[in-house]
């Protein structure tokens, strides 16, 4: 788990979130968080792939 948070810590965070935002807003926040994480992973994957392609082009140019 990231940041070494156990199940009790996750449960505590979820409970605090439920108390602060309420039961109607919490699913919307979870969906927005999931979408943000998905977009972040996609963009970092694209950056890594483009860096690898640039590295391959530079290696080919040297030989």
PDB file with SEQRES, HELIX, SHEET and CRYST1 records, atoms N, CA, C and O in Angstrom:
SEQRES   1 A   63  UNK UNK UNK UNK UNK UNK UNK UNK UNK UNK UNK UNK UNK          
SEQRES   2 A   63  UNK UNK UNK UNK UNK UNK UNK UNK UNK UNK UNK UNK UNK          
SEQRES   3 A   63  UNK UNK UNK UNK UNK UNK UNK UNK UNK UNK UNK UNK UNK          
SEQRES   4 A   63  UNK UNK UNK UNK UNK UNK UNK UNK UNK UNK UNK UNK UNK          
SEQRES   5 A   63  UNK UNK UNK UNK UNK UNK UNK UNK UNK UNK UNK                  
HELIX    1 AA1 UNK A    2  UNK A    4  5                                   3    
HELIX    2 AA2 UNK A    7  UNK A   21  1                                  15    
HELIX    3 AA3 UNK A   23  UNK A   62  1                                  40    
CRYST1    1.000    1.000    1.000  90.00  90.00  90.00 P 1           1          
ATOM      1  N   UNK A   1       0.840  -1.174   0.000  1.00  0.00           N  
ATOM      2  CA  UNK A   1       0.000   0.000   0.000  1.00  0.00           C  
ATOM      3  C   UNK A   1       0.892   1.247   0.000  1.00  0.00           C  
ATOM      4  O   UNK A   1       1.941   1.263   0.644  1.00  0.00           O  
ATOM      5  N   UNK A   2       0.476   2.272  -0.713  1.00  0.00           N  
ATOM      6  CA  UNK A   2       1.278   3.492  -0.715  1.00  0.00           C  
ATOM      7  C   UNK A   2       1.268   4.160   0.656  1.00  0.00           C  
ATOM      8  O   UNK A   2       0.260   4.145   1.363  1.00  0.00           O  
ATOM      9  N   UNK A   3       2.386   4.735   1.010  1.00  0.00           N  
ATOM     10  CA  UNK A   3       2.546   5.472   2.261  1.00  0.00           C  
ATOM     11  C   UNK A   3       2.392   4.583   3.493  1.00  0.00           C  
ATOM     12  O   UNK A   3       2.235   5.096   4.601  1.00  0.00           O  
ATOM     13  N   UNK A   4       2.434   3.272   3.324  1.00  0.00           N  
ATOM     14  CA  UNK A   4       2.336   2.319   4.437  1.00  0.00           C  
ATOM     15  C   UNK A   4       1.082   2.543   5.290  1.00  0.00           C  
ATOM     16  O   UNK A   4       1.143   2.482   6.518  1.00  0.00           O  
ATOM     17  N   UNK A   5      -0.036   2.798   4.641  1.00  0.00           N  
ATOM     18  CA  UNK A   5      -1.302   2.965   5.345  1.00  0.00           C  
ATOM     19  C   UNK A   5      -1.993   1.607   5.385  1.00  0.00           C  
ATOM     20  O   UNK A   5      -2.195   0.978   4.346  1.00  0.00           O  
ATOM     21  N   UNK A   6      -2.346   1.167   6.558  1.00  0.00           N  
ATOM     22  CA  UNK A   6      -3.037  -0.105   6.706  1.00  0.00           C  
ATOM     23  C   UNK A   6      -4.533   0.047   6.455  1.00  0.00           C  
ATOM     24  O   UNK A   6      -5.031   1.129   6.144  1.00  0.00           O  
ATOM     25  N   UNK A   7      -5.227  -1.072   6.600  1.00  0.00           N  
ATOM     26  CA  UNK A   7      -6.676  -1.059   6.373  1.00  0.00           C  
ATOM     27  C   UNK A   7      -7.394  -0.173   7.376  1.00  0.00           C  
ATOM     28  O   UNK A   7      -8.393   0.462   7.040  1.00  0.00           O  
ATOM     29  N   UNK A   8      -6.894  -0.125   8.600  1.00  0.00           N  
ATOM     30  CA  UNK A   8      -7.549   0.735   9.590  1.00  0.00           C  
ATOM     31  C   UNK A   8      -7.380   2.210   9.223  1.00  0.00           C  
ATOM     32  O   UNK A   8      -8.290   3.010   9.439  1.00  0.00           O  
ATOM     33  N   UNK A   9      -6.234   2.567   8.674  1.00  0.00           N  
ATOM     34  CA  UNK A   9      -6.013   3.944   8.243  1.00  0.00           C  
ATOM     35  C   UNK A   9      -6.921   4.324   7.091  1.00  0.00           C  
ATOM     36  O   UNK A   9      -7.473   5.423   7.056  1.00  0.00           O  
ATOM     37  N   UNK A  10      -7.072   3.402   6.146  1.00  0.00           N  
ATOM     38  CA  UNK A  10      -7.971   3.656   5.012  1.00  0.00           C  
ATOM     39  C   UNK A  10      -9.406   3.793   5.492  1.00  0.00           C  
ATOM     40  O   UNK A  10     -10.144   4.661   5.026  1.00  0.00           O  
ATOM     41  N   UNK A  11      -9.796   2.939   6.420  1.00  0.00           N  
ATOM     42  CA  UNK A  11     -11.147   3.017   6.973  1.00  0.00           C  
ATOM     43  C   UNK A  11     -11.362   4.339   7.705  1.00  0.00           C  
ATOM     44  O   UNK A  11     -12.425   4.948   7.586  1.00  0.00           O  
ATOM     45  N   UNK A  12     -10.381   4.776   8.443  1.00  0.00           N  
ATOM     46  CA  UNK A  12     -10.485   6.047   9.160  1.00  0.00           C  
ATOM     47  C   UNK A  12     -10.595   7.214   8.187  1.00  0.00           C  
ATOM     48  O   UNK A  12     -11.396   8.124   8.397  1.00  0.00           O  
ATOM     49  N   UNK A  13      -9.791   7.193   7.118  1.00  0.00           N  
ATOM     50  CA  UNK A  13      -9.857   8.257   6.107  1.00  0.00           C  
ATOM     51  C   UNK A  13     -11.222   8.269   5.434  1.00  0.00           C  
ATOM     52  O   UNK A  13     -11.787   9.338   5.203  1.00  0.00           O  
ATOM     53  N   UNK A  14     -11.761   7.085   5.114  1.00  0.00           N  
ATOM     54  CA  UNK A  14     -13.080   7.005   4.487  1.00  0.00           C  
ATOM     55  C   UNK A  14     -14.163   7.534   5.425  1.00  0.00           C  
ATOM     56  O   UNK A  14     -15.082   8.224   4.983  1.00  0.00           O  
ATOM     57  N   UNK A  15     -14.063   7.224   6.692  1.00  0.00           N  
ATOM     58  CA  UNK A  15     -15.037   7.716   7.671  1.00  0.00           C  
ATOM     59  C   UNK A  15     -14.984   9.237   7.796  1.00  0.00           C  
ATOM     60  O   UNK A  15     -16.023   9.895   7.837  1.00  0.00           O  
ATOM     61  N   UNK A  16     -13.801   9.784   7.854  1.00  0.00           N  
ATOM     62  CA  UNK A  16     -13.650  11.248   7.943  1.00  0.00           C  
ATOM     63  C   UNK A  16     -14.199  11.893   6.671  1.00  0.00           C  
ATOM     64  O   UNK A  16     -14.888  12.911   6.738  1.00  0.00           O  
ATOM     65  N   UNK A  17     -13.895  11.303   5.514  1.00  0.00           N  
ATOM     66  CA  UNK A  17     -14.428  11.824   4.260  1.00  0.00           C  
ATOM     67  C   UNK A  17     -15.938  11.777   4.224  1.00  0.00           C  
ATOM     68  O   UNK A  17     -16.584  12.704   3.735  1.00  0.00           O  
ATOM     69  N   UNK A  18     -16.505  10.697   4.743  1.00  0.00           N  
ATOM     70  CA  UNK A  18     -17.963  10.576   4.794  1.00  0.00           C  
ATOM     71  C   UNK A  18     -18.570  11.644   5.697  1.00  0.00           C  
ATOM     72  O   UNK A  18     -19.610  12.220   5.377  1.00  0.00           O  
ATOM     73  N   UNK A  19     -17.920  11.900   6.816  1.00  0.00           N  
ATOM     74  CA  UNK A  19     -18.433  12.925   7.731  1.00  0.00           C  
ATOM     75  C   UNK A  19     -18.314  14.332   7.140  1.00  0.00           C  
ATOM     76  O   UNK A  19     -19.202  15.166   7.323  1.00  0.00           O  
ATOM     77  N   UNK A  20     -17.223  14.587   6.437  1.00  0.00           N  
ATOM     78  CA  UNK A  20     -16.996  15.931   5.895  1.00  0.00           C  
ATOM     79  C   UNK A  20     -17.871  16.200   4.671  1.00  0.00           C  
ATOM     80  O   UNK A  20     -18.526  17.239   4.593  1.00  0.00           O  
ATOM     81  N   UNK A  21     -17.883  15.264   3.713  1.00  0.00           N  
ATOM     82  CA  UNK A  21     -18.550  15.511   2.438  1.00  0.00           C  
ATOM     83  C   UNK A  21     -19.971  14.958   2.366  1.00  0.00           C  
ATOM     84  O   UNK A  21     -20.761  15.414   1.539  1.00  0.00           O  
ATOM     85  N   UNK A  22     -20.307  14.010   3.194  1.00  0.00           N  
ATOM     86  CA  UNK A  22     -21.645  13.433   3.173  1.00  0.00           C  
ATOM     87  C   UNK A  22     -21.752  12.279   2.184  1.00  0.00           C  
ATOM     88  O   UNK A  22     -20.914  12.131   1.294  1.00  0.00           O  
ATOM     89  N   UNK A  23     -22.783  11.470   2.345  1.00  0.00           N  
ATOM     90  CA  UNK A  23     -22.918  10.264   1.518  1.00  0.00           C  
ATOM     91  C   UNK A  23     -23.250  10.540   0.054  1.00  0.00           C  
ATOM     92  O   UNK A  23     -22.971   9.703  -0.804  1.00  0.00           O  
ATOM     93  N   UNK A  24     -23.833  11.685  -0.245  1.00  0.00           N  
ATOM     94  CA  UNK A  24     -24.191  11.977  -1.642  1.00  0.00           C  
ATOM     95  C   UNK A  24     -22.996  12.459  -2.451  1.00  0.00           C  
ATOM     96  O   UNK A  24     -22.905  12.180  -3.646  1.00  0.00           O  
ATOM     97  N   UNK A  25     -22.094  13.167  -1.824  1.00  0.00           N  
ATOM     98  CA  UNK A  25     -20.961  13.759  -2.539  1.00  0.00           C  
ATOM     99  C   UNK A  25     -19.767  12.801  -2.637  1.00  0.00           C  
ATOM    100  O   UNK A  25     -18.943  12.937  -3.541  1.00  0.00           O  
ATOM    101  N   UNK A  26     -19.667  11.844  -1.723  1.00  0.00           N  
ATOM    102  CA  UNK A  26     -18.511  10.960  -1.673  1.00  0.00           C  
ATOM    103  C   UNK A  26     -18.325  10.118  -2.943  1.00  0.00           C  
ATOM    104  O   UNK A  26     -17.191  10.010  -3.408  1.00  0.00           O  
ATOM    105  N   UNK A  27     -19.370   9.515  -3.531  1.00  0.00           N  
ATOM    106  CA  UNK A  27     -19.163   8.763  -4.778  1.00  0.00           C  
ATOM    107  C   UNK A  27     -18.676   9.648  -5.934  1.00  0.00           C  
ATOM    108  O   UNK A  27     -17.876   9.205  -6.759  1.00  0.00           O  
ATOM    109  N   UNK A  28     -19.147  10.873  -5.993  1.00  0.00           N  
ATOM    110  CA  UNK A  28     -18.692  11.795  -7.039  1.00  0.00           C  
ATOM    111  C   UNK A  28     -17.211  12.115  -6.860  1.00  0.00           C  
ATOM    112  O   UNK A  28     -16.469  12.192  -7.839  1.00  0.00           O  
ATOM    113  N   UNK A  29     -16.783  12.300  -5.623  1.00  0.00           N  
ATOM    114  CA  UNK A  29     -15.375  12.578  -5.355  1.00  0.00           C  
ATOM    115  C   UNK A  29     -14.513  11.363  -5.696  1.00  0.00           C  
ATOM    116  O   UNK A  29     -13.419  11.514  -6.240  1.00  0.00           O  
ATOM    117  N   UNK A  30     -14.994  10.172  -5.384  1.00  0.00           N  
ATOM    118  CA  UNK A  30     -14.266   8.953  -5.714  1.00  0.00           C  
ATOM    119  C   UNK A  30     -14.116   8.780  -7.216  1.00  0.00           C  
ATOM    120  O   UNK A  30     -13.053   8.392  -7.701  1.00  0.00           O  
ATOM    121  N   UNK A  31     -15.186   9.069  -7.953  1.00  0.00           N  
ATOM    122  CA  UNK A  31     -15.142   8.965  -9.417  1.00  0.00           C  
ATOM    123  C   UNK A  31     -14.156   9.976  -9.986  1.00  0.00           C  
ATOM    124  O   UNK A  31     -13.375   9.641 -10.877  1.00  0.00           O  
ATOM    125  N   UNK A  32     -14.178  11.198  -9.488  1.00  0.00           N  
ATOM    126  CA  UNK A  32     -13.255  12.227  -9.964  1.00  0.00           C  
ATOM    127  C   UNK A  32     -11.807  11.846  -9.645  1.00  0.00           C  
ATOM    128  O   UNK A  32     -10.914  12.059 -10.464  1.00  0.00           O  
ATOM    129  N   UNK A  33     -11.580  11.295  -8.483  1.00  0.00           N  
ATOM    130  CA  UNK A  33     -10.234  10.866  -8.096  1.00  0.00           C  
ATOM    131  C   UNK A  33      -9.753   9.732  -8.999  1.00  0.00           C  
ATOM    132  O   UNK A  33      -8.604   9.735  -9.442  1.00  0.00           O  
ATOM    133  N   UNK A  34     -10.623   8.767  -9.273  1.00  0.00           N  
ATOM    134  CA  UNK A  34     -10.274   7.655 -10.156  1.00  0.00           C  
ATOM    135  C   UNK A  34      -9.963   8.123 -11.568  1.00  0.00           C  
ATOM    136  O   UNK A  34      -9.015   7.641 -12.188  1.00  0.00           O  
ATOM    137  N   UNK A  35     -10.751   9.054 -12.078  1.00  0.00           N  
ATOM    138  CA  UNK A  35     -10.515   9.606 -13.409  1.00  0.00           C  
ATOM    139  C   UNK A  35      -9.174  10.340 -13.459  1.00  0.00           C  
ATOM    140  O   UNK A  35      -8.429  10.217 -14.430  1.00  0.00           O  
ATOM    141  N   UNK A  36      -8.879  11.090 -12.424  1.00  0.00           N  
ATOM    142  CA  UNK A  36      -7.614  11.819 -12.361  1.00  0.00           C  
ATOM    143  C   UNK A  36      -6.435  10.860 -12.353  1.00  0.00           C  
ATOM    144  O   UNK A  36      -5.460  11.077 -13.073  1.00  0.00           O  
ATOM    145  N   UNK A  37      -6.507   9.813 -11.559  1.00  0.00           N  
ATOM    146  CA  UNK A  37      -5.429   8.830 -11.497  1.00  0.00           C  
ATOM    147  C   UNK A  37      -5.261   8.139 -12.844  1.00  0.00           C  
ATOM    148  O   UNK A  37      -4.132   7.923 -13.286  1.00  0.00           O  
ATOM    149  N   UNK A  38      -6.363   7.789 -13.506  1.00  0.00           N  
ATOM    150  CA  UNK A  38      -6.297   7.125 -14.815  1.00  0.00           C  
ATOM    151  C   UNK A  38      -5.629   8.031 -15.847  1.00  0.00           C  
ATOM    152  O   UNK A  38      -4.779   7.575 -16.613  1.00  0.00           O  
ATOM    153  N   UNK A  39      -6.003   9.299 -15.873  1.00  0.00           N  
ATOM    154  CA  UNK A  39      -5.394  10.245 -16.813  1.00  0.00           C  
ATOM    155  C   UNK A  39      -3.912  10.449 -16.517  1.00  0.00           C  
ATOM    156  O   UNK A  39      -3.105  10.571 -17.439  1.00  0.00           O  
ATOM    157  N   UNK A  40      -3.555  10.487 -15.247  1.00  0.00           N  
ATOM    158  CA  UNK A  40      -2.153  10.640 -14.857  1.00  0.00           C  
ATOM    159  C   UNK A  40      -1.335   9.442 -15.331  1.00  0.00           C  
ATOM    160  O   UNK A  40      -0.251   9.614 -15.889  1.00  0.00           O  
ATOM    161  N   UNK A  41      -1.844   8.236 -15.115  1.00  0.00           N  
ATOM    162  CA  UNK A  41      -1.129   7.035 -15.554  1.00  0.00           C  
ATOM    163  C   UNK A  41      -0.983   7.000 -17.068  1.00  0.00           C  
ATOM    164  O   UNK A  41       0.076   6.637 -17.580  1.00  0.00           O  
ATOM    165  N   UNK A  42      -2.034   7.374 -17.787  1.00  0.00           N  
ATOM    166  CA  UNK A  42      -1.975   7.385 -19.252  1.00  0.00           C  
ATOM    167  C   UNK A  42      -0.939   8.372 -19.745  1.00  0.00           C  
ATOM    168  O   UNK A  42      -0.155   8.056 -20.640  1.00  0.00           O  
ATOM    169  N   UNK A  43      -0.927   9.567 -19.171  1.00  0.00           N  
ATOM    170  CA  UNK A  43       0.025  10.581 -19.632  1.00  0.00           C  
ATOM    171  C   UNK A  43       1.455  10.206 -19.280  1.00  0.00           C  
ATOM    172  O   UNK A  43       2.359  10.436 -20.083  1.00  0.00           O  
ATOM    173  N   UNK A  44       1.686   9.633 -18.103  1.00  0.00           N  
ATOM    174  CA  UNK A  44       3.047   9.226 -17.765  1.00  0.00           C  
ATOM    175  C   UNK A  44       3.502   8.073 -18.644  1.00  0.00           C  
ATOM    176  O   UNK A  44       4.674   8.005 -19.013  1.00  0.00           O  
ATOM    177  N   UNK A  45       2.601   7.171 -18.984  1.00  0.00           N  
ATOM    178  CA  UNK A  45       2.944   6.064 -19.878  1.00  0.00           C  
ATOM    179  C   UNK A  45       3.335   6.604 -21.257  1.00  0.00           C  
ATOM    180  O   UNK A  45       4.301   6.137 -21.860  1.00  0.00           O  
ATOM    181  N   UNK A  46       2.583   7.585 -21.749  1.00  0.00           N  
ATOM    182  CA  UNK A  46       2.895   8.195 -23.044  1.00  0.00           C  
ATOM    183  C   UNK A  46       4.250   8.910 -22.996  1.00  0.00           C  
ATOM    184  O   UNK A  46       5.016   8.843 -23.957  1.00  0.00           O  
ATOM    185  N   UNK A  47       4.547   9.589 -21.891  1.00  0.00           N  
ATOM    186  CA  UNK A  47       5.831  10.273 -21.762  1.00  0.00           C  
ATOM    187  C   UNK A  47       6.989   9.278 -21.744  1.00  0.00           C  
ATOM    188  O   UNK A  47       8.018   9.505 -22.380  1.00  0.00           O  
ATOM    189  N   UNK A  48       6.818   8.183 -21.020  1.00  0.00           N  
ATOM    190  CA  UNK A  48       7.873   7.170 -20.953  1.00  0.00           C  
ATOM    191  C   UNK A  48       8.097   6.557 -22.327  1.00  0.00           C  
ATOM    192  O   UNK A  48       9.237   6.357 -22.746  1.00  0.00           O  
ATOM    193  N   UNK A  49       7.006   6.259 -23.028  1.00  0.00           N  
ATOM    194  CA  UNK A  49       7.141   5.670 -24.363  1.00  0.00           C  
ATOM    195  C   UNK A  49       7.817   6.645 -25.331  1.00  0.00           C  
ATOM    196  O   UNK A  49       8.645   6.231 -26.143  1.00  0.00           O  
ATOM    197  N   UNK A  50       7.476   7.927 -25.252  1.00  0.00           N  
ATOM    198  CA  UNK A  50       8.111   8.895 -26.152  1.00  0.00           C  
ATOM    199  C   UNK A  50       9.583   9.076 -25.796  1.00  0.00           C  
ATOM    200  O   UNK A  50      10.411   9.260 -26.688  1.00  0.00           O  
ATOM    201  N   UNK A  51       9.922   9.027 -24.511  1.00  0.00           N  
ATOM    202  CA  UNK A  51      11.329   9.106 -24.113  1.00  0.00           C  
ATOM    203  C   UNK A  51      12.107   7.899 -24.627  1.00  0.00           C  
ATOM    204  O   UNK A  51      13.244   8.034 -25.080  1.00  0.00           O  
ATOM    205  N   UNK A  52      11.493   6.721 -24.556  1.00  0.00           N  
ATOM    206  CA  UNK A  52      12.159   5.521 -25.059  1.00  0.00           C  
ATOM    207  C   UNK A  52      12.350   5.608 -26.565  1.00  0.00           C  
ATOM    208  O   UNK A  52      13.395   5.208 -27.078  1.00  0.00           O  
ATOM    209  N   UNK A  53      11.361   6.123 -27.276  1.00  0.00           N  
ATOM    210  CA  UNK A  53      11.481   6.275 -28.721  1.00  0.00           C  
ATOM    211  C   UNK A  53      12.575   7.291 -29.057  1.00  0.00           C  
ATOM    212  O   UNK A  53      13.357   7.078 -29.983  1.00  0.00           O  
ATOM    213  N   UNK A  54      12.632   8.388 -28.309  1.00  0.00           N  
ATOM    214  CA  UNK A  54      13.678   9.393 -28.524  1.00  0.00           C  
ATOM    215  C   UNK A  54      15.042   8.796 -28.238  1.00  0.00           C  
ATOM    216  O   UNK A  54      16.001   9.080 -28.956  1.00  0.00           O  
ATOM    217  N   UNK A  55      15.149   7.987 -27.220  1.00  0.00           N  
ATOM    218  CA  UNK A  55      16.409   7.336 -26.893  1.00  0.00           C  
ATOM    219  C   UNK A  55      16.826   6.373 -27.995  1.00  0.00           C  
ATOM    220  O   UNK A  55      18.009   6.293 -28.326  1.00  0.00           O  
ATOM    221  N   UNK A  56      15.875   5.639 -28.569  1.00  0.00           N  
ATOM    222  CA  UNK A  56      16.191   4.728 -29.667  1.00  0.00           C  
ATOM    223  C   UNK A  56      16.666   5.493 -30.884  1.00  0.00           C  
ATOM    224  O   UNK A  56      17.591   5.055 -31.568  1.00  0.00           O  
ATOM    225  N   UNK A  57      16.050   6.629 -31.166  1.00  0.00           N  
ATOM    226  CA  UNK A  57      16.441   7.445 -32.328  1.00  0.00           C  
ATOM    227  C   UNK A  57      17.849   7.991 -32.113  1.00  0.00           C  
ATOM    228  O   UNK A  57      18.656   7.988 -33.042  1.00  0.00           O  
ATOM    229  N   UNK A  58      18.155   8.455 -30.915  1.00  0.00           N  
ATOM    230  CA  UNK A  58      19.480   8.993 -30.630  1.00  0.00           C  
ATOM    231  C   UNK A  58      20.542   7.909 -30.718  1.00  0.00           C  
ATOM    232  O   UNK A  58      21.642   8.166 -31.208  1.00  0.00           O  
ATOM    233  N   UNK A  59      20.234   6.696 -30.250  1.00  0.00           N  
ATOM    234  CA  UNK A  59      21.198   5.590 -30.332  1.00  0.00           C  
ATOM    235  C   UNK A  59      21.456   5.238 -31.786  1.00  0.00           C  
ATOM    236  O   UNK A  59      22.599   4.977 -32.162  1.00  0.00           O  
ATOM    237  N   UNK A  60      20.404   5.224 -32.621  1.00  0.00           N  
ATOM    238  CA  UNK A  60      20.550   4.906 -34.038  1.00  0.00           C  
ATOM    239  C   UNK A  60      21.368   5.983 -34.735  1.00  0.00           C  
ATOM    240  O   UNK A  60      22.131   5.668 -35.647  1.00  0.00           O  
ATOM    241  N   UNK A  61      21.235   7.218 -34.343  1.00  0.00           N  
ATOM    242  CA  UNK A  61      21.942   8.328 -34.983  1.00  0.00           C  
ATOM    243  C   UNK A  61      23.440   8.260 -34.683  1.00  0.00           C  
ATOM    244  O   UNK A  61      24.258   8.687 -35.497  1.00  0.00           O  
ATOM    245  N   UNK A  62      23.795   7.729 -33.525  1.00  0.00           N  
ATOM    246  CA  UNK A  62      25.212   7.644 -33.146  1.00  0.00           C  
ATOM    247  C   UNK A  62      25.942   6.581 -33.954  1.00  0.00           C  
ATOM    248  O   UNK A  62      27.138   6.725 -34.208  1.00  0.00           O  
ATOM    249  N   UNK A  63      25.263   5.528 -34.359  1.00  0.00           N  
ATOM    250  CA  UNK A  63      25.937   4.414 -35.056  1.00  0.00           C  
ATOM    251  C   UNK A  63      26.015   4.641 -36.501  1.00  0.00           C  
ATOM    252  O   UNK A  63      26.549   3.804 -37.229  1.00  0.00           O  
TER     253      UNK A  63                                                      
END                                                                             
